[in-house]
């Protein structure tokens, strides 16, 4: 339905036109009726309108002035003027403004209906043309992409593809060409914290950056999948210039990109070979790192020397973790990656990681611990290993997990010791009036005296016998606050039998004798 705005300062004329014209039959609806040009402009600012039917002669703002201002707001607006015979001179102005119709008063319903039909037909034709243009505009990128991918995958009909490419504006000045692939790094997790709107904005910014660069360098490119692009370059375009694209493509975004480059070939028919080698170059990111340009001729580097036996490395790793020797843990991690360096595919590396985790979990069960419980992981979380894109990322991930496990095992051990020491302290408090000996405490807790004494010192920083003496003195200090007790009675209550020895210890620790301390209370 086309939307119509009626404008007339004569309310009866306005109401009659709105009520008696068969708007539904014309495929139209009256969206508003205004009694002045100013009121009509407010309607135009607030909503889309297809047709204005307006009286020419209106106070303050004439229909002509309204038409001029309305066309500034909506250039495709259709305008039908209504005027009496005496104002027929306005017809010339109406014609100069490309008016869609001019109806004389007193208005004949059939004249108005015929004029509205003509306007509707004009709008229909323009709509069809606009639709065709829009369809072509929307489909052209898809056509380009399909043709581009046919070039890279192998052309079934070279003459036809070349003809179609030319029609959509893709041509090359030489037959010596090569391909490149642009891929964002760590895309599987870097965008996890962003909403769909933010992701779409980054996608558009990346696409704009690639398009601008390719326009400047006269490079043909197409998007192969979200955030990924394939490029076809003429041989005289130095691949080194692609390094500028690596920086430009992700400017202001939390991403880096890696570009793999294939060799130059002769003719479009050989492009698939260059494309396959560009893919291989991009795959070298696993070994050579990300955020860089990788040529098909780049090598992985020397294969590592023969690795040590895997089981012996894992045994050494488990021992280092259990005893909290982090330097040794790191050394074992490095030795494990000698094995990784000898592998050819990401799948092989992933399977090795799963083997290491399985062995580690089995070892932890021998000491009543669980790999997944200690790290707060589920088995499905290990899939992140397959999404890590370089060996350095994998090494870093494994090192962090090994350090974290070592730390948690150490804390658990310390927690058990802390609980034991708390029980020893309680044991001492309950027996201060007796002669508390380390030997007796060790027997009570089923430890050797040396082991128990070492645990106690490690956790408190005080030797067992010194702690007992300090607690006794603290207890006497509290008892001295009771005026009913004599000094020797307070000392006797916490096991001091020799008053002279007690007074000497008290003065050494508090700086005053027991008697002087009580006098100053």
Coordinates of C-alpha atoms in Angstrom, one line a residue:
X1 CA 0.0 0.0 0.0
X2 CA 1.3 3.4 -1.0
X3 CA 1.0 6.1 1.8
X4 CA -0.8 9.3 0.9
X5 CA -0.6 12.7 2.8
X6 CA -3.6 15.0 2.2
X7 CA -3.0 18.8 2.6
X8 CA -5.8 21.5 2.4
X9 CA -6.7 24.5 4.6
X10 CA -10.4 23.9 3.7
X11 CA -11.4 21.3 6.2
X12 CA -14.5 20.2 4.3
X13 CA -12.6 19.6 1.1
X14 CA -10.0 17.7 3.1
X15 CA -12.6 15.5 4.9
X16 CA -14.5 14.9 1.6
X17 CA -11.3 13.7 -0.2
X18 CA -10.3 11.4 2.6
X19 CA -13.8 9.9 3.1
X20 CA -15.2 9.5 -0.4
X21 CA -12.2 8.3 -2.5
X22 CA -11.8 4.5 -2.7
X23 CA -8.2 4.4 -1.4
X24 CA -8.1 0.7 -0.8
X25 CA -9.2 0.0 -4.4
X26 CA -6.3 2.2 -5.5
X27 CA -3.8 0.3 -3.4
X28 CA -3.3 3.3 -1.2
X29 CA -3.9 4.5 2.4
X30 CA -4.2 8.0 3.8
X31 CA -1.5 8.1 6.5
X32 CA -2.3 11.6 7.6
X33 CA -4.4 14.7 6.7
X34 CA -2.9 18.2 7.4
X35 CA -4.6 21.6 7.3
X36 CA -1.4 23.6 6.7
X37 CA 2.0 23.3 5.1
X38 CA 3.8 23.4 8.5
X39 CA 1.7 20.6 9.8
X40 CA 2.4 18.5 6.6
X41 CA 6.2 19.0 7.0
X42 CA 6.0 17.6 10.6
X43 CA 4.3 14.5 9.2
X44 CA 7.0 14.2 6.5
X45 CA 9.7 14.4 9.1
X46 CA 8.1 11.7 11.2
X47 CA 7.2 9.1 8.6
X48 CA 7.7 7.9 5.1
X49 CA 5.2 9.1 2.5
X50 CA 4.8 8.2 -1.1
X51 CA 2.3 10.7 -2.4
X52 CA 1.2 14.2 -1.4
X53 CA -2.1 15.6 -2.6
X54 CA -2.0 19.4 -1.7
X55 CA -4.0 22.5 -2.4
X56 CA -1.8 25.1 -4.1
X57 CA -3.4 28.2 -2.5
X58 CA -2.9 28.0 1.3
X59 CA -2.2 30.9 3.8
X60 CA 1.4 31.5 5.0
X61 CA 2.9 28.5 3.3
X62 CA 1.6 27.8 -0.2
X63 CA 1.3 24.3 -1.8
X64 CA 4.3 25.2 -4.0
X65 CA 6.5 26.1 -1.1
X66 CA 5.4 22.9 0.7
X67 CA 6.3 20.9 -2.4
X68 CA 9.8 22.4 -2.6
X69 CA 10.6 21.7 1.0
X70 CA 9.0 18.2 0.8
X71 CA 11.1 17.3 -2.1
X72 CA 14.2 18.3 -0.2
X73 CA 13.2 15.8 2.5
X74 CA 12.1 13.0 0.1
X75 CA 13.3 13.5 -3.5
X76 CA 11.3 10.6 -4.9
X77 CA 8.0 11.9 -3.5
X78 CA 5.1 12.2 -5.9
X79 CA 3.0 15.4 -5.7
X80 CA -0.5 16.1 -7.0
X81 CA -1.6 19.7 -6.9
X82 CA -5.2 20.8 -6.5
X83 CA -6.3 24.3 -7.6
X84 CA -9.2 26.4 -8.9
X85 CA -9.5 27.8 -12.5
X86 CA -8.4 31.2 -11.4
X87 CA -5.1 29.8 -10.1
X88 CA -4.4 27.9 -13.4
X89 CA -1.2 30.0 -13.8
X90 CA 0.3 27.8 -11.1
X91 CA 0.2 24.9 -13.6
X92 CA 3.3 26.1 -15.3
X93 CA 5.2 26.2 -12.0
X94 CA 3.8 22.7 -11.2
X95 CA 5.1 21.4 -14.5
X96 CA 8.5 22.9 -13.8
X97 CA 8.6 21.0 -10.5
X98 CA 7.8 17.7 -12.2
X99 CA 4.4 17.5 -10.5
X100 CA 2.8 14.1 -10.9
X101 CA -0.7 15.5 -11.5
X102 CA -2.7 18.7 -11.5
X103 CA -6.5 18.5 -10.6
X104 CA -8.8 21.5 -10.9
X105 CA -11.5 22.5 -8.4
X106 CA -14.3 21.9 -8.1
X107 CA -12.7 18.5 -7.9
X108 CA -14.2 15.7 -10.0
X109 CA -13.8 12.3 -8.3
X110 CA -13.0 10.6 -11.6
X111 CA -10.3 13.1 -12.5
X112 CA -8.7 12.6 -9.1
X113 CA -9.0 8.8 -9.3
X114 CA -7.4 8.8 -12.8
X115 CA -4.6 11.0 -11.7
X116 CA -3.9 8.7 -8.7
X117 CA -3.9 5.6 -10.9
X118 CA -1.3 7.2 -13.1
X119 CA 0.8 8.0 -10.1
X120 CA 0.5 4.5 -8.8
X121 CA 1.6 3.0 -12.1
X122 CA 4.6 5.3 -12.1
X123 CA 5.5 4.2 -8.5
X124 CA 5.0 0.5 -9.6
X125 CA 7.5 0.9 -12.5
X126 CA 10.0 2.7 -10.4
X127 CA 9.7 0.0 -7.7
X128 CA 10.3 -2.8 -10.2
X129 CA 13.4 -1.0 -11.6
X130 CA 14.6 -0.4 -8.0
X131 CA 14.0 -4.0 -7.1
X132 CA 16.0 -5.2 -10.2
X133 CA 18.8 -2.9 -9.3
X134 CA 18.8 -4.0 -5.7
X135 CA 18.7 -7.7 -6.8
X136 CA 21.7 -7.2 -9.1
X137 CA 23.5 -5.2 -6.5
X138 CA 22.9 -7.9 -3.9
X139 CA 23.8 -10.8 -6.1
X140 CA 26.9 -9.3 -7.7
X141 CA 29.2 -10.0 -4.7
X142 CA 27.9 -13.6 -4.6
X143 CA 28.6 -14.0 -8.3
X144 CA 32.1 -12.6 -7.9
X145 CA 32.7 -14.9 -4.9
X146 CA 31.5 -18.0 -6.8
X147 CA 33.6 -17.2 -9.8
X148 CA 36.6 -16.5 -7.6
X149 CA 36.3 -19.8 -5.8
X150 CA 35.9 -21.6 -9.1
X151 CA 39.3 -20.1 -10.2
X152 CA 41.0 -21.3 -7.0
X153 CA 39.4 -24.8 -7.0
X154 CA 39.8 -25.4 -10.7
X155 CA 37.7 -24.1 -13.6
X156 CA 35.3 -26.4 -15.3
X157 CA 34.9 -24.0 -18.3
X158 CA 37.8 -21.5 -18.6
X159 CA 36.3 -19.4 -21.4
X160 CA 32.9 -19.0 -19.7
X161 CA 34.5 -18.1 -16.3
X162 CA 36.8 -15.6 -17.9
X163 CA 33.9 -14.0 -19.7
X164 CA 31.8 -13.8 -16.6
X165 CA 34.7 -12.4 -14.6
X166 CA 35.2 -9.6 -17.1
X167 CA 31.5 -8.7 -16.8
X168 CA 31.7 -8.3 -13.1
X169 CA 35.0 -6.3 -13.3
X170 CA 37.7 -8.8 -12.5
X171 CA 40.6 -8.7 -14.9
X172 CA 44.4 -9.1 -14.7
X173 CA 47.0 -7.4 -16.9
X174 CA 49.4 -10.4 -16.9
X175 CA 49.1 -14.2 -16.7
X176 CA 51.8 -14.5 -14.0
X177 CA 49.7 -14.6 -10.8
X178 CA 50.0 -16.0 -7.3
X179 CA 47.5 -16.5 -4.4
X180 CA 47.4 -15.6 -0.7
X181 CA 45.2 -16.5 2.2
X182 CA 44.4 -14.2 5.1
X183 CA 43.3 -15.8 8.4
X184 CA 42.7 -14.1 11.8
X185 CA 44.6 -15.8 14.7
X186 CA 42.9 -17.5 17.7
X187 CA 39.4 -16.5 16.4
X188 CA 37.8 -19.5 18.2
X189 CA 38.4 -17.9 21.6
X190 CA 39.4 -14.2 21.2
X191 CA 35.8 -13.1 20.3
X192 CA 34.1 -15.2 23.0
X193 CA 33.5 -12.2 25.2
X194 CA 31.9 -10.1 22.5
X195 CA 28.3 -9.9 21.5
X196 CA 26.9 -10.5 18.1
X197 CA 26.8 -6.7 17.4
X198 CA 30.5 -6.2 18.3
X199 CA 31.5 -9.2 16.2
X200 CA 29.6 -7.9 13.2
X201 CA 31.3 -4.5 13.6
X202 CA 34.8 -6.1 13.7
X203 CA 33.8 -8.3 10.6
X204 CA 32.8 -5.1 8.7
X205 CA 36.0 -3.3 9.8
X206 CA 38.1 -6.1 8.6
X207 CA 36.3 -6.4 5.3
X208 CA 36.6 -2.6 4.7
X209 CA 40.4 -2.7 5.5
X210 CA 40.9 -5.6 3.1
X211 CA 38.9 -3.9 0.3
X212 CA 40.7 -0.6 0.7
X213 CA 44.1 -2.3 0.6
X214 CA 43.1 -4.3 -2.4
X215 CA 41.8 -1.2 -4.2
X216 CA 45.1 0.6 -3.6
X217 CA 47.2 -2.3 -4.7
X218 CA 44.9 -3.4 -7.5
X219 CA 44.5 -6.8 -6.0
X220 CA 41.5 -9.1 -6.5
X221 CA 40.1 -10.6 -3.3
X222 CA 37.0 -12.4 -1.9
X223 CA 35.8 -13.6 1.4
X224 CA 36.0 -17.4 1.7
X225 CA 34.3 -17.6 5.1
X226 CA 33.6 -15.3 8.0
X227 CA 36.8 -13.2 8.7
X228 CA 38.8 -15.2 6.1
X229 CA 40.0 -13.9 2.7
X230 CA 41.6 -15.3 -0.5
X231 CA 43.6 -12.9 -2.7
X232 CA 44.9 -13.2 -6.3
X233 CA 47.9 -11.0 -7.0
X234 CA 49.9 -10.2 -10.1
X235 CA 53.5 -11.3 -9.9
X236 CA 54.8 -7.7 -9.9
X237 CA 53.0 -7.1 -6.6
X238 CA 55.8 -7.8 -4.2
X239 CA 54.4 -10.2 -1.5
X240 CA 56.3 -8.2 1.0
X241 CA 53.7 -5.4 0.6
X242 CA 51.2 -7.8 2.1
X243 CA 52.9 -7.2 5.5
X244 CA 51.3 -3.8 5.4
X245 CA 47.9 -5.5 5.2
X246 CA 48.7 -7.6 8.3
X247 CA 48.9 -4.3 10.3
X248 CA 46.1 -2.4 8.5
X249 CA 43.6 -5.3 8.6
X250 CA 43.3 -5.4 12.4
X251 CA 44.0 -1.8 13.4
X252 CA 42.1 -1.0 16.5
X253 CA 40.8 -4.6 16.9
X254 CA 41.8 -7.3 19.4
X255 CA 43.0 -9.5 16.6
X256 CA 46.1 -10.4 14.7
X257 CA 46.2 -12.0 11.2
X258 CA 48.5 -14.4 9.4
X259 CA 48.9 -14.5 5.6
X260 CA 50.0 -17.6 3.8
X261 CA 51.5 -17.0 0.3
X262 CA 51.6 -19.5 -2.7
X263 CA 54.0 -19.4 -5.6
X264 CA 53.5 -17.5 -8.9
X265 CA 52.1 -19.6 -11.7
X266 CA 51.5 -19.1 -15.4
X267 CA 47.8 -18.7 -16.3
X268 CA 44.6 -19.0 -14.4
X269 CA 44.4 -22.7 -14.9
X270 CA 47.4 -23.2 -12.6
X271 CA 46.0 -21.0 -9.8
X272 CA 44.6 -24.0 -7.8
X273 CA 48.2 -25.3 -7.4
X274 CA 49.3 -21.9 -6.0
X275 CA 46.2 -21.9 -3.8
X276 CA 47.0 -25.3 -2.3
X277 CA 50.5 -24.2 -1.5
X278 CA 49.2 -21.0 0.1
X279 CA 47.1 -23.2 2.4
X280 CA 50.2 -25.3 3.2
X281 CA 52.1 -22.0 4.0
X282 CA 49.2 -21.0 6.3
X283 CA 49.4 -24.4 8.1
X284 CA 53.1 -23.6 8.9
X285 CA 51.7 -21.1 11.5
X286 CA 51.6 -24.1 13.8
X287 CA 55.4 -24.2 13.8
X288 CA 56.5 -20.7 12.8
X289 CA 54.1 -18.6 14.8
X290 CA 51.3 -16.2 14.0
X291 CA 50.8 -12.5 13.1
X292 CA 53.2 -12.7 10.2
X293 CA 53.6 -13.4 6.4
X294 CA 54.5 -17.0 5.7
X295 CA 55.7 -18.0 2.2
X296 CA 55.2 -21.4 0.6
X297 CA 59.0 -21.7 0.5
X298 CA 59.4 -21.1 4.3
X299 CA 60.7 -24.2 6.1
X300 CA 59.7 -25.5 9.6
X301 CA 63.3 -25.3 10.7
X302 CA 65.6 -28.2 11.7
X303 CA 63.8 -31.3 13.1
X304 CA 64.6 -31.7 16.8
X305 CA 67.2 -34.2 18.0
X306 CA 66.0 -37.6 19.1
X307 CA 63.6 -37.2 22.0
X308 CA 64.1 -39.0 25.3
X309 CA 61.8 -41.8 26.2
X310 CA 58.3 -40.3 26.7
X311 CA 57.5 -42.4 29.8
X312 CA 60.8 -41.4 31.5
X313 CA 60.0 -37.7 30.8
X314 CA 56.5 -38.1 32.2
X315 CA 57.8 -39.8 35.4
X316 CA 60.3 -37.0 35.9
X317 CA 57.5 -34.5 35.4
X318 CA 55.2 -36.2 37.9
X319 CA 58.0 -36.3 40.5
X320 CA 58.8 -32.6 40.0
X321 CA 55.2 -31.6 40.3
X322 CA 54.7 -33.6 43.5
X323 CA 57.6 -32.1 45.2
X324 CA 56.9 -28.5 43.9
X325 CA 60.1 -28.2 41.9
X326 CA 58.9 -25.7 39.3
X327 CA 62.2 -25.3 37.5
X328 CA 62.3 -29.1 36.9
X329 CA 58.6 -29.0 35.8
X330 CA 59.6 -26.4 33.2
X331 CA 62.5 -28.5 32.0
X332 CA 60.3 -31.5 31.6
X333 CA 57.8 -29.4 29.6
X334 CA 60.6 -28.4 27.2
X335 CA 61.6 -32.1 26.8
X336 CA 58.0 -33.0 25.9
X337 CA 58.0 -30.5 23.1
X338 CA 61.0 -32.2 21.6
X339 CA 58.5 -34.9 20.8
X340 CA 56.0 -32.3 19.5
X341 CA 58.6 -30.8 17.2
X342 CA 59.0 -34.2 15.4
X343 CA 55.3 -34.4 14.6
X344 CA 53.8 -33.5 11.2
X345 CA 50.2 -32.7 11.8
X346 CA 48.0 -31.0 14.4
X347 CA 46.0 -34.2 14.9
X348 CA 49.2 -36.0 15.9
X349 CA 50.0 -33.3 18.4
X350 CA 46.5 -33.3 19.8
X351 CA 46.6 -37.1 20.4
X352 CA 49.9 -36.7 22.2
X353 CA 48.4 -34.1 24.5
X354 CA 45.5 -36.4 25.3
X355 CA 48.0 -39.2 26.1
X356 CA 49.9 -36.9 28.4
X357 CA 46.8 -35.8 30.2
X358 CA 45.6 -39.4 30.5
X359 CA 48.9 -40.5 32.0
X360 CA 48.9 -37.5 34.4
X361 CA 45.4 -38.3 35.6
X362 CA 46.3 -41.9 36.2
X363 CA 49.4 -40.8 38.2
X364 CA 47.3 -38.3 40.3
X365 CA 44.9 -41.1 41.2
X366 CA 47.7 -43.1 42.8
X367 CA 48.0 -40.2 45.3
X368 CA 44.2 -39.9 45.7
X369 CA 43.9 -36.8 43.5
X370 CA 42.1 -36.1 40.3
X371 CA 43.4 -34.1 37.3
X372 CA 40.0 -32.6 36.3
X373 CA 38.9 -31.9 39.9
X374 CA 42.1 -30.2 40.8
X375 CA 41.9 -27.8 37.8
X376 CA 38.1 -27.4 37.8
X377 CA 37.9 -28.8 34.3
X378 CA 35.6 -31.2 32.4
X379 CA 36.9 -33.6 29.8
X380 CA 35.1 -31.7 27.0
X381 CA 37.3 -28.6 27.9
X382 CA 40.3 -30.4 26.5
X383 CA 39.0 -29.6 23.0
X384 CA 40.6 -26.2 23.5
X385 CA 43.9 -27.9 22.7
X386 CA 42.8 -28.5 19.2
X387 CA 42.0 -24.8 18.7
X388 CA 45.4 -23.6 19.9
X389 CA 47.1 -22.5 16.7
X390 CA 50.9 -22.6 17.4
X391 CA 53.2 -24.9 19.2
X392 CA 54.2 -22.0 21.5
X393 CA 50.5 -21.6 22.5
X394 CA 50.4 -25.3 23.3
X395 CA 53.6 -25.2 25.3
X396 CA 52.4 -22.2 27.2
X397 CA 49.0 -23.9 27.9
X398 CA 50.7 -27.1 29.2
X399 CA 53.2 -25.2 31.3
X400 CA 50.4 -23.2 33.0
X401 CA 48.5 -26.3 33.7
X402 CA 51.6 -28.1 35.2
X403 CA 52.4 -25.1 37.4
X404 CA 48.8 -24.8 38.5
X405 CA 48.7 -28.5 39.4
X406 CA 52.0 -28.2 41.3
X407 CA 50.7 -25.2 43.2
X408 CA 47.4 -26.9 44.1
X409 CA 49.2 -30.1 45.3
X410 CA 51.5 -27.9 47.4
X411 CA 48.6 -26.0 49.0
X412 CA 46.8 -29.2 49.8
X413 CA 49.9 -30.6 51.5
X414 CA 50.4 -27.3 53.4
X415 CA 46.7 -27.4 54.4
X416 CA 47.2 -30.9 55.9
X417 CA 50.3 -29.7 57.8
X418 CA 48.4 -26.6 59.0
X419 CA 45.7 -28.8 60.4
X420 CA 48.2 -31.0 62.1
X421 CA 50.0 -28.0 63.7
X422 CA 46.7 -26.7 65.0
X423 CA 46.1 -30.0 66.7
X424 CA 49.6 -29.9 68.2
X425 CA 49.0 -26.4 69.5
X426 CA 45.7 -27.6 71.1
X427 CA 47.6 -30.5 72.6
X428 CA 50.2 -28.1 74.2
X429 CA 47.5 -25.7 75.5
X430 CA 45.7 -28.6 77.3
X431 CA 49.0 -29.8 79.0
X432 CA 50.8 -26.5 79.9
X433 CA 50.8 -27.4 83.6
X434 CA 52.8 -30.5 82.8
X435 CA 56.2 -30.9 81.4
X436 CA 55.3 -31.0 77.6
X437 CA 58.0 -32.8 75.7
X438 CA 58.4 -33.2 71.9
X439 CA 58.9 -36.9 72.3
X440 CA 55.5 -37.3 74.0
X441 CA 53.7 -35.2 71.3
X442 CA 55.3 -37.2 68.5
X443 CA 54.1 -40.5 70.1
X444 CA 50.6 -39.0 70.5
X445 CA 50.4 -38.1 66.8
X446 CA 52.3 -41.2 65.5
X447 CA 55.3 -39.3 64.1
X448 CA 59.0 -39.5 64.8
X449 CA 60.2 -36.6 67.0
X450 CA 62.5 -35.2 64.3
X451 CA 59.7 -35.3 61.6
X452 CA 57.1 -33.7 63.9
X453 CA 59.5 -31.1 65.1
X454 CA 60.4 -30.2 61.5
X455 CA 56.8 -29.9 60.4
X456 CA 56.0 -27.7 63.4
X457 CA 59.0 -25.4 62.7
X458 CA 58.2 -25.1 59.0
X459 CA 54.6 -24.0 59.7
X460 CA 55.2 -21.7 62.7
X461 CA 58.9 -20.6 62.4
X462 CA 59.3 -21.5 66.1
X463 CA 60.9 -24.6 67.6
X464 CA 58.6 -26.9 69.6
X465 CA 60.3 -26.3 73.0
X466 CA 60.5 -22.5 72.5
X467 CA 56.7 -22.5 71.6
X468 CA 55.9 -24.4 74.8
X469 CA 57.9 -21.9 76.9
X470 CA 56.3 -18.9 75.2
X471 CA 52.8 -20.3 75.8
X472 CA 53.6 -20.9 79.4
X473 CA 54.8 -17.3 79.9
X474 CA 51.7 -16.0 78.2
X475 CA 49.5 -18.1 80.5
X476 CA 51.3 -16.8 83.6
X477 CA 51.0 -13.2 82.4
X478 CA 47.2 -13.7 82.2
X479 CA 47.1 -15.3 85.7
X480 CA 49.1 -12.4 87.2
X481 CA 46.1 -10.3 86.6
X482 CA 44.3 -12.2 89.4
X483 CA 45.3 -10.4 92.7
X484 CA 44.2 -13.5 94.7
X485 CA 47.1 -15.5 93.3
X486 CA 50.6 -15.2 94.5
X487 CA 53.4 -15.1 91.8
X488 CA 54.7 -18.5 92.7
X489 CA 51.1 -19.9 92.6
X490 CA 50.6 -18.5 89.1
X491 CA 53.9 -20.0 87.9
X492 CA 53.1 -23.4 89.5
X493 CA 49.8 -23.6 87.6
X494 CA 51.6 -23.7 84.3
X495 CA 54.3 -26.2 85.4
X496 CA 57.1 -24.0 86.6
X497 CA 58.6 -25.7 89.7
X498 CA 61.7 -23.6 89.9
X499 CA 60.7 -20.0 90.8
X500 CA 64.1 -18.6 90.1
X501 CA 64.2 -20.1 86.6
X502 CA 60.7 -18.8 85.9
X503 CA 61.5 -15.2 87.0
X504 CA 64.6 -15.2 84.8
X505 CA 62.7 -16.4 81.7
X506 CA 59.9 -13.9 82.4
X507 CA 62.3 -10.9 82.6
X508 CA 64.2 -12.0 79.5
X509 CA 61.0 -12.1 77.5
X510 CA 59.0 -9.2 78.9
X511 CA 61.8 -6.9 80.2
X512 CA 60.5 -6.8 83.8
X513 CA 60.3 -9.2 86.6
X514 CA 56.9 -10.9 87.4
X515 CA 56.5 -8.8 90.6
X516 CA 57.2 -5.5 88.8
X517 CA 54.8 -6.5 86.0
X518 CA 52.0 -7.1 88.6
X519 CA 52.6 -3.8 90.4
X520 CA 52.1 -1.9 87.1
X521 CA 48.8 -3.5 86.3

